[in-house]
């Protein structure tokens, strides 16, 4: 296996990981931003005010995007195993 194959495999793996985690991280960031603005405006500084809605948003996003995530992971795995010959040398 050459260095080019290793770099290509690492790039594909990181790219897949980025696209799979993007909806979850985006939702958590967006909810945290909105809640922090509300906390600054109302002067409520409670930890549960930020944690519970963020966990709920992540749970909802995971519920709705899990089929897409699994489809993406399966297609990545099929792409990897379909042309496995260059990685065996």
PDB file of N, CA and C in Angstrom:
ATOM      1  N   UNK A   1       0.858  -1.165   0.000  1.00  0.00           N
ATOM      2  CA  UNK A   1       0.000   0.000   0.000  1.00  0.00           C
ATOM      3  C   UNK A   1       0.905   1.229   0.000  1.00  0.00           C
ATOM      4  N   UNK A   2       0.656   2.106  -0.950  1.00  0.00           N
ATOM      5  CA  UNK A   2       1.493   3.289  -1.074  1.00  0.00           C
ATOM      6  C   UNK A   2       0.986   4.401  -0.160  1.00  0.00           C
ATOM      7  N   UNK A   3       1.791   5.432  -0.072  1.00  0.00           N
ATOM      8  CA  UNK A   3       1.436   6.583   0.747  1.00  0.00           C
ATOM      9  C   UNK A   3       0.206   7.279   0.169  1.00  0.00           C
ATOM     10  N   UNK A   4       0.088   7.298  -1.144  1.00  0.00           N
ATOM     11  CA  UNK A   4      -1.079   7.923  -1.770  1.00  0.00           C
ATOM     12  C   UNK A   4      -2.379   7.218  -1.385  1.00  0.00           C
ATOM     13  N   UNK A   5      -2.333   5.882  -1.315  1.00  0.00           N
ATOM     14  CA  UNK A   5      -3.524   5.134  -0.908  1.00  0.00           C
ATOM     15  C   UNK A   5      -3.891   5.424   0.545  1.00  0.00           C
ATOM     16  N   UNK A   6      -2.881   5.525   1.397  1.00  0.00           N
ATOM     17  CA  UNK A   6      -3.138   5.808   2.809  1.00  0.00           C
ATOM     18  C   UNK A   6      -3.745   7.204   2.970  1.00  0.00           C
ATOM     19  N   UNK A   7      -3.189   8.173   2.245  1.00  0.00           N
ATOM     20  CA  UNK A   7      -3.703   9.537   2.332  1.00  0.00           C
ATOM     21  C   UNK A   7      -5.125   9.598   1.788  1.00  0.00           C
ATOM     22  N   UNK A   8      -5.388   8.917   0.689  1.00  0.00           N
ATOM     23  CA  UNK A   8      -6.737   8.908   0.119  1.00  0.00           C
ATOM     24  C   UNK A   8      -7.730   8.238   1.060  1.00  0.00           C
ATOM     25  N   UNK A   9      -7.338   7.136   1.669  1.00  0.00           N
ATOM     26  CA  UNK A   9      -8.217   6.441   2.612  1.00  0.00           C
ATOM     27  C   UNK A   9      -8.489   7.295   3.844  1.00  0.00           C
ATOM     28  N   UNK A  10      -7.467   7.953   4.369  1.00  0.00           N
ATOM     29  CA  UNK A  10      -7.653   8.829   5.525  1.00  0.00           C
ATOM     30  C   UNK A  10      -8.536  10.019   5.169  1.00  0.00           C
ATOM     31  N   UNK A  11      -8.347  10.582   3.976  1.00  0.00           N
ATOM     32  CA  UNK A  11      -9.164  11.711   3.550  1.00  0.00           C
ATOM     33  C   UNK A  11     -10.620  11.310   3.418  1.00  0.00           C
ATOM     34  N   UNK A  12     -10.876  10.155   2.827  1.00  0.00           N
ATOM     35  CA  UNK A  12     -12.256   9.679   2.687  1.00  0.00           C
ATOM     36  C   UNK A  12     -12.897   9.394   4.046  1.00  0.00           C
ATOM     37  N   UNK A  13     -12.115   8.821   4.966  1.00  0.00           N
ATOM     38  CA  UNK A  13     -12.656   8.527   6.294  1.00  0.00           C
ATOM     39  C   UNK A  13     -12.965   9.813   7.053  1.00  0.00           C
ATOM     40  N   UNK A  14     -12.077  10.793   7.003  1.00  0.00           N
ATOM     41  CA  UNK A  14     -12.328  12.062   7.684  1.00  0.00           C
ATOM     42  C   UNK A  14     -13.479  12.831   7.051  1.00  0.00           C
ATOM     43  N   UNK A  15     -13.573  12.764   5.733  1.00  0.00           N
ATOM     44  CA  UNK A  15     -14.671  13.439   5.044  1.00  0.00           C
ATOM     45  C   UNK A  15     -16.007  12.800   5.420  1.00  0.00           C
ATOM     46  N   UNK A  16     -16.058  11.495   5.487  1.00  0.00           N
ATOM     47  CA  UNK A  16     -17.294  10.818   5.897  1.00  0.00           C
ATOM     48  C   UNK A  16     -17.649  11.142   7.335  1.00  0.00           C
ATOM     49  N   UNK A  17     -16.658  11.154   8.212  1.00  0.00           N
ATOM     50  CA  UNK A  17     -16.915  11.495   9.612  1.00  0.00           C
ATOM     51  C   UNK A  17     -17.427  12.928   9.741  1.00  0.00           C
ATOM     52  N   UNK A  18     -16.881  13.839   8.954  1.00  0.00           N
ATOM     53  CA  UNK A  18     -17.333  15.222   8.984  1.00  0.00           C
ATOM     54  C   UNK A  18     -18.791  15.335   8.567  1.00  0.00           C
ATOM     55  N   UNK A  19     -19.157  14.701   7.455  1.00  0.00           N
ATOM     56  CA  UNK A  19     -20.527  14.817   6.958  1.00  0.00           C
ATOM     57  C   UNK A  19     -21.529  14.111   7.870  1.00  0.00           C
ATOM     58  N   UNK A  20     -21.102  13.049   8.546  1.00  0.00           N
ATOM     59  CA  UNK A  20     -22.009  12.334   9.431  1.00  0.00           C
ATOM     60  C   UNK A  20     -22.269  13.132  10.715  1.00  0.00           C
ATOM     61  N   UNK A  21     -21.240  13.782  11.239  1.00  0.00           N
ATOM     62  CA  UNK A  21     -21.410  14.514  12.489  1.00  0.00           C
ATOM     63  C   UNK A  21     -21.903  15.945  12.300  1.00  0.00           C
ATOM     64  N   UNK A  22     -21.910  16.443  11.083  1.00  0.00           N
ATOM     65  CA  UNK A  22     -22.293  17.833  10.838  1.00  0.00           C
ATOM     66  C   UNK A  22     -23.709  18.177  11.309  1.00  0.00           C
ATOM     67  N   UNK A  23     -24.748  17.385  11.035  1.00  0.00           N
ATOM     68  CA  UNK A  23     -26.082  17.769  11.517  1.00  0.00           C
ATOM     69  C   UNK A  23     -26.194  17.820  13.040  1.00  0.00           C
ATOM     70  N   UNK A  24     -25.565  16.875  13.716  1.00  0.00           N
ATOM     71  CA  UNK A  24     -25.648  16.833  15.176  1.00  0.00           C
ATOM     72  C   UNK A  24     -24.896  18.019  15.782  1.00  0.00           C
ATOM     73  N   UNK A  25     -23.688  18.249  15.320  1.00  0.00           N
ATOM     74  CA  UNK A  25     -22.905  19.362  15.862  1.00  0.00           C
ATOM     75  C   UNK A  25     -23.526  20.706  15.498  1.00  0.00           C
ATOM     76  N   UNK A  26     -24.085  20.806  14.303  1.00  0.00           N
ATOM     77  CA  UNK A  26     -24.743  22.047  13.898  1.00  0.00           C
ATOM     78  C   UNK A  26     -25.954  22.349  14.758  1.00  0.00           C
ATOM     79  N   UNK A  27     -26.766  21.336  15.028  1.00  0.00           N
ATOM     80  CA  UNK A  27     -27.950  21.545  15.866  1.00  0.00           C
ATOM     81  C   UNK A  27     -27.554  21.916  17.292  1.00  0.00           C
ATOM     82  N   UNK A  28     -26.562  21.237  17.838  1.00  0.00           N
ATOM     83  CA  UNK A  28     -26.119  21.553  19.197  1.00  0.00           C
ATOM     84  C   UNK A  28     -25.552  22.969  19.272  1.00  0.00           C
ATOM     85  N   UNK A  29     -24.807  23.371  18.257  1.00  0.00           N
ATOM     86  CA  UNK A  29     -24.240  24.715  18.249  1.00  0.00           C
ATOM     87  C   UNK A  29     -25.327  25.769  18.120  1.00  0.00           C
ATOM     88  N   UNK A  30     -26.273  25.531  17.240  1.00  0.00           N
ATOM     89  CA  UNK A  30     -27.349  26.504  17.031  1.00  0.00           C
ATOM     90  C   UNK A  30     -28.219  26.658  18.288  1.00  0.00           C
ATOM     91  N   UNK A  31     -28.573  25.549  18.902  1.00  0.00           N
ATOM     92  CA  UNK A  31     -29.386  25.603  20.125  1.00  0.00           C
ATOM     93  C   UNK A  31     -28.604  26.275  21.248  1.00  0.00           C
ATOM     94  N   UNK A  32     -27.322  25.978  21.372  1.00  0.00           N
ATOM     95  CA  UNK A  32     -26.509  26.610  22.406  1.00  0.00           C
ATOM     96  C   UNK A  32     -26.413  28.113  22.196  1.00  0.00           C
ATOM     97  N   UNK A  33     -26.263  28.528  20.956  1.00  0.00           N
ATOM     98  CA  UNK A  33     -26.187  29.954  20.657  1.00  0.00           C
ATOM     99  C   UNK A  33     -27.476  30.676  21.029  1.00  0.00           C
ATOM    100  N   UNK A  34     -28.611  30.088  20.662  1.00  0.00           N
ATOM    101  CA  UNK A  34     -29.900  30.706  20.972  1.00  0.00           C
ATOM    102  C   UNK A  34     -30.111  30.767  22.483  1.00  0.00           C
ATOM    103  N   UNK A  35     -29.798  29.687  23.180  1.00  0.00           N
ATOM    104  CA  UNK A  35     -29.997  29.659  24.625  1.00  0.00           C
ATOM    105  C   UNK A  35     -29.057  30.630  25.328  1.00  0.00           C
ATOM    106  N   UNK A  36     -27.830  30.748  24.850  1.00  0.00           N
ATOM    107  CA  UNK A  36     -26.906  31.697  25.466  1.00  0.00           C
ATOM    108  C   UNK A  36     -27.365  33.135  25.273  1.00  0.00           C
ATOM    109  N   UNK A  37     -27.934  33.446  24.134  1.00  0.00           N
ATOM    110  CA  UNK A  37     -28.469  34.792  23.918  1.00  0.00           C
ATOM    111  C   UNK A  37     -29.631  35.046  24.870  1.00  0.00           C
ATOM    112  N   UNK A  38     -30.504  34.060  25.030  1.00  0.00           N
ATOM    113  CA  UNK A  38     -31.628  34.204  25.955  1.00  0.00           C
ATOM    114  C   UNK A  38     -31.125  34.343  27.385  1.00  0.00           C
ATOM    115  N   UNK A  39     -30.099  33.592  27.757  1.00  0.00           N
ATOM    116  CA  UNK A  39     -29.545  33.700  29.107  1.00  0.00           C
ATOM    117  C   UNK A  39     -28.944  35.084  29.358  1.00  0.00           C
ATOM    118  N   UNK A  40     -28.282  35.633  28.378  1.00  0.00           N
ATOM    119  CA  UNK A  40     -27.707  36.965  28.546  1.00  0.00           C
ATOM    120  C   UNK A  40     -28.809  38.003  28.685  1.00  0.00           C
ATOM    121  N   UNK A  41     -29.875  37.841  27.928  1.00  0.00           N
ATOM    122  CA  UNK A  41     -30.970  38.819  27.981  1.00  0.00           C
ATOM    123  C   UNK A  41     -31.760  38.735  29.289  1.00  0.00           C
ATOM    124  N   UNK A  42     -31.877  37.542  29.874  1.00  0.00           N
ATOM    125  CA  UNK A  42     -32.698  37.368  31.077  1.00  0.00           C
ATOM    126  C   UNK A  42     -31.883  37.210  32.350  1.00  0.00           C
ATOM    127  N   UNK A  43     -30.584  37.100  32.252  1.00  0.00           N
ATOM    128  CA  UNK A  43     -29.674  36.927  33.400  1.00  0.00           C
ATOM    129  C   UNK A  43     -29.942  35.648  34.178  1.00  0.00           C
ATOM    130  N   UNK A  44     -30.425  34.622  33.509  1.00  0.00           N
ATOM    131  CA  UNK A  44     -30.599  33.310  34.135  1.00  0.00           C
ATOM    132  C   UNK A  44     -29.326  32.512  33.867  1.00  0.00           C
ATOM    133  N   UNK A  45     -28.634  32.101  34.916  1.00  0.00           N
ATOM    134  CA  UNK A  45     -27.360  31.393  34.766  1.00  0.00           C
ATOM    135  C   UNK A  45     -27.451  29.999  35.390  1.00  0.00           C
ATOM    136  N   UNK A  46     -28.305  29.183  34.872  1.00  0.00           N
ATOM    137  CA  UNK A  46     -28.468  27.829  35.386  1.00  0.00           C
ATOM    138  C   UNK A  46     -27.925  26.851  34.353  1.00  0.00           C
ATOM    139  N   UNK A  47     -27.211  25.827  34.798  1.00  0.00           N
ATOM    140  CA  UNK A  47     -26.589  24.865  33.898  1.00  0.00           C
ATOM    141  C   UNK A  47     -27.631  24.024  33.174  1.00  0.00           C
ATOM    142  N   UNK A  48     -28.705  23.671  33.861  1.00  0.00           N
ATOM    143  CA  UNK A  48     -29.717  22.821  33.234  1.00  0.00           C
ATOM    144  C   UNK A  48     -30.467  23.541  32.117  1.00  0.00           C
ATOM    145  N   UNK A  49     -30.485  24.866  32.163  1.00  0.00           N
ATOM    146  CA  UNK A  49     -31.159  25.622  31.107  1.00  0.00           C
ATOM    147  C   UNK A  49     -30.443  25.427  29.770  1.00  0.00           C
ATOM    148  N   UNK A  50     -29.135  25.227  29.795  1.00  0.00           N
ATOM    149  CA  UNK A  50     -28.402  25.003  28.548  1.00  0.00           C
ATOM    150  C   UNK A  50     -28.301  23.531  28.194  1.00  0.00           C
ATOM    151  N   UNK A  51     -28.212  22.667  29.198  1.00  0.00           N
ATOM    152  CA  UNK A  51     -27.962  21.254  28.930  1.00  0.00           C
ATOM    153  C   UNK A  51     -29.183  20.525  28.396  1.00  0.00           C
ATOM    154  N   UNK A  52     -30.321  20.705  29.011  1.00  0.00           N
ATOM    155  CA  UNK A  52     -31.518  19.942  28.641  1.00  0.00           C
ATOM    156  C   UNK A  52     -31.979  20.241  27.213  1.00  0.00           C
ATOM    157  N   UNK A  53     -32.109  21.505  26.807  1.00  0.00           N
ATOM    158  CA  UNK A  53     -32.525  21.744  25.414  1.00  0.00           C
ATOM    159  C   UNK A  53     -31.505  21.266  24.384  1.00  0.00           C
ATOM    160  N   UNK A  54     -30.220  21.379  24.721  1.00  0.00           N
ATOM    161  CA  UNK A  54     -29.198  20.900  23.794  1.00  0.00           C
ATOM    162  C   UNK A  54     -29.282  19.390  23.628  1.00  0.00           C
ATOM    163  N   UNK A  55     -29.459  18.662  24.734  1.00  0.00           N
ATOM    164  CA  UNK A  55     -29.614  17.209  24.648  1.00  0.00           C
ATOM    165  C   UNK A  55     -30.882  16.823  23.894  1.00  0.00           C
ATOM    166  N   UNK A  56     -31.948  17.569  24.098  1.00  0.00           N
ATOM    167  CA  UNK A  56     -33.190  17.296  23.379  1.00  0.00           C
ATOM    168  C   UNK A  56     -33.022  17.536  21.884  1.00  0.00           C
ATOM    169  N   UNK A  57     -32.352  18.619  21.528  1.00  0.00           N
ATOM    170  CA  UNK A  57     -32.133  18.911  20.105  1.00  0.00           C
ATOM    171  C   UNK A  57     -31.257  17.841  19.452  1.00  0.00           C
ATOM    172  N   UNK A  58     -30.223  17.426  20.146  1.00  0.00           N
ATOM    173  CA  UNK A  58     -29.351  16.375  19.602  1.00  0.00           C
ATOM    174  C   UNK A  58     -30.126  15.073  19.466  1.00  0.00           C
ATOM    175  N   UNK A  59     -30.959  14.742  20.430  1.00  0.00           N
ATOM    176  CA  UNK A  59     -31.775  13.526  20.337  1.00  0.00           C
ATOM    177  C   UNK A  59     -32.739  13.565  19.168  1.00  0.00           C
ATOM    178  N   UNK A  60     -33.377  14.711  18.954  1.00  0.00           N
ATOM    179  CA  UNK A  60     -34.313  14.839  17.829  1.00  0.00           C
ATOM    180  C   UNK A  60     -33.577  14.735  16.499  1.00  0.00           C
ATOM    181  N   UNK A  61     -32.435  15.412  16.398  1.00  0.00           N
ATOM    182  CA  UNK A  61     -31.657  15.347  15.156  1.00  0.00           C
ATOM    183  C   UNK A  61     -31.163  13.928  14.902  1.00  0.00           C
ATOM    184  N   UNK A  62     -30.707  13.252  15.940  1.00  0.00           N
ATOM    185  CA  UNK A  62     -30.275  11.860  15.766  1.00  0.00           C
ATOM    186  C   UNK A  62     -31.435  10.962  15.344  1.00  0.00           C
ATOM    187  N   UNK A  63     -32.613  11.202  15.900  1.00  0.00           N
ATOM    188  CA  UNK A  63     -33.777  10.400  15.547  1.00  0.00           C
ATOM    189  C   UNK A  63     -34.108  10.537  14.060  1.00  0.00           C
ATOM    190  N   UNK A  64     -34.049  11.756  13.553  1.00  0.00           N
ATOM    191  CA  UNK A  64     -34.446  11.974  12.167  1.00  0.00           C
ATOM    192  C   UNK A  64     -33.323  11.727  11.158  1.00  0.00           C
ATOM    193  N   UNK A  65     -32.065  11.845  11.560  1.00  0.00           N
ATOM    194  CA  UNK A  65     -30.978  11.682  10.598  1.00  0.00           C
ATOM    195  C   UNK A  65     -30.267  10.335  10.676  1.00  0.00           C
ATOM    196  N   UNK A  66     -30.671   9.470  11.589  1.00  0.00           N
ATOM    197  CA  UNK A  66     -30.014   8.168  11.697  1.00  0.00           C
ATOM    198  C   UNK A  66     -30.108   7.344  10.410  1.00  0.00           C
ATOM    199  N   UNK A  67     -31.250   7.293   9.712  1.00  0.00           N
ATOM    200  CA  UNK A  67     -31.259   6.541   8.445  1.00  0.00           C
ATOM    201  C   UNK A  67     -30.284   7.111   7.417  1.00  0.00           C
ATOM    202  N   UNK A  68     -30.201   8.431   7.338  1.00  0.00           N
ATOM    203  CA  UNK A  68     -29.262   9.051   6.396  1.00  0.00           C
ATOM    204  C   UNK A  68     -27.820   8.741   6.791  1.00  0.00           C
ATOM    205  N   UNK A  69     -27.530   8.789   8.104  1.00  0.00           N
ATOM    206  CA  UNK A  69     -26.180   8.485   8.575  1.00  0.00           C
ATOM    207  C   UNK A  69     -25.791   7.038   8.267  1.00  0.00           C
ATOM    208  N   UNK A  70     -26.715   6.132   8.524  1.00  0.00           N
ATOM    209  CA  UNK A  70     -26.435   4.718   8.232  1.00  0.00           C
ATOM    210  C   UNK A  70     -26.264   4.485   6.736  1.00  0.00           C
ATOM    211  N   UNK A  71     -27.070   5.153   5.918  1.00  0.00           N
ATOM    212  CA  UNK A  71     -26.926   5.040   4.470  1.00  0.00           C
ATOM    213  C   UNK A  71     -25.559   5.551   4.030  1.00  0.00           C
ATOM    214  N   UNK A  72     -25.114   6.653   4.611  1.00  0.00           N
ATOM    215  CA  UNK A  72     -23.803   7.212   4.273  1.00  0.00           C
ATOM    216  C   UNK A  72     -22.680   6.267   4.700  1.00  0.00           C
ATOM    217  N   UNK A  73     -22.792   5.690   5.892  1.00  0.00           N
ATOM    218  CA  UNK A  73     -21.776   4.751   6.359  1.00  0.00           C
ATOM    219  C   UNK A  73     -21.737   3.480   5.516  1.00  0.00           C
ATOM    220  N   UNK A  74     -22.905   2.990   5.133  1.00  0.00           N
ATOM    221  CA  UNK A  74     -22.955   1.790   4.295  1.00  0.00           C
ATOM    222  C   UNK A  74     -22.351   2.065   2.922  1.00  0.00           C
ATOM    223  N   UNK A  75     -22.657   3.216   2.335  1.00  0.00           N
ATOM    224  CA  UNK A  75     -22.084   3.539   1.029  1.00  0.00           C
ATOM    225  C   UNK A  75     -20.568   3.727   1.123  1.00  0.00           C
ATOM    226  N   UNK A  76     -20.079   4.295   2.226  1.00  0.00           N
ATOM    227  CA  UNK A  76     -18.626   4.415   2.417  1.00  0.00           C
ATOM    228  C   UNK A  76     -17.984   3.041   2.543  1.00  0.00           C
ATOM    229  N   UNK A  77     -18.617   2.145   3.298  1.00  0.00           N
ATOM    230  CA  UNK A  77     -18.081   0.802   3.466  1.00  0.00           C
ATOM    231  C   UNK A  77     -18.082   0.037   2.153  1.00  0.00           C
ATOM    232  N   UNK A  78     -19.140   0.170   1.381  1.00  0.00           N
ATOM    233  CA  UNK A  78     -19.202  -0.493   0.076  1.00  0.00           C
ATOM    234  C   UNK A  78     -18.135   0.064  -0.855  1.00  0.00           C
ATOM    235  N   UNK A  79     -17.940   1.380  -0.826  1.00  0.00           N
ATOM    236  CA  UNK A  79     -16.891   2.009  -1.638  1.00  0.00           C
ATOM    237  C   UNK A  79     -15.519   1.493  -1.234  1.00  0.00           C
ATOM    238  N   UNK A  80     -15.304   1.315   0.051  1.00  0.00           N
ATOM    239  CA  UNK A  80     -14.017   0.831   0.538  1.00  0.00           C
ATOM    240  C   UNK A  80     -13.774  -0.620   0.153  1.00  0.00           C
ATOM    241  N   UNK A  81     -14.771  -1.468   0.331  1.00  0.00           N
ATOM    242  CA  UNK A  81     -14.593  -2.894   0.058  1.00  0.00           C
ATOM    243  C   UNK A  81     -14.766  -3.253  -1.411  1.00  0.00           C
ATOM    244  N   UNK A  82     -15.352  -2.379  -2.212  1.00  0.00           N
ATOM    245  CA  UNK A  82     -15.534  -2.685  -3.630  1.00  0.00           C
ATOM    246  C   UNK A  82     -14.200  -2.721  -4.358  1.00  0.00           C
ATOM    247  N   UNK A  83     -13.286  -1.871  -3.976  1.00  0.00           N
ATOM    248  CA  UNK A  83     -11.973  -1.837  -4.606  1.00  0.00           C
ATOM    249  C   UNK A  83     -10.908  -2.008  -3.527  1.00  0.00           C
ATOM    250  N   UNK A  84     -10.898  -3.179  -2.920  1.00  0.00           N
ATOM    251  CA  UNK A  84     -10.005  -3.455  -1.797  1.00  0.00           C
ATOM    252  C   UNK A  84      -8.616  -3.887  -2.244  1.00  0.00           C
ATOM    253  N   UNK A  85      -8.463  -4.192  -3.510  1.00  0.00           N
ATOM    254  CA  UNK A  85      -7.198  -4.711  -4.030  1.00  0.00           C
ATOM    255  C   UNK A  85      -6.012  -3.749  -3.823  1.00  0.00           C
ATOM    256  N   UNK A  86      -6.150  -2.443  -4.060  1.00  0.00           N
ATOM    257  CA  UNK A  86      -4.983  -1.553  -3.840  1.00  0.00           C
ATOM    258  C   UNK A  86      -4.523  -1.507  -2.388  1.00  0.00           C
ATOM    259  N   UNK A  87      -5.417  -1.778  -1.453  1.00  0.00           N
ATOM    260  CA  UNK A  87      -5.039  -1.698  -0.048  1.00  0.00           C
ATOM    261  C   UNK A  87      -4.341  -2.974   0.449  1.00  0.00           C
ATOM    262  N   UNK A  88      -4.380  -4.046  -0.330  1.00  0.00           N
ATOM    263  CA  UNK A  88      -3.779  -5.306   0.077  1.00  0.00           C
ATOM    264  C   UNK A  88      -2.311  -5.428  -0.330  1.00  0.00           C
ATOM    265  N   UNK A  89      -1.853  -4.577  -1.204  1.00  0.00           N
ATOM    266  CA  UNK A  89      -0.453  -4.707  -1.663  1.00  0.00           C
ATOM    267  C   UNK A  89       0.527  -4.224  -0.640  1.00  0.00           C
TER     268      UNK A  89
END
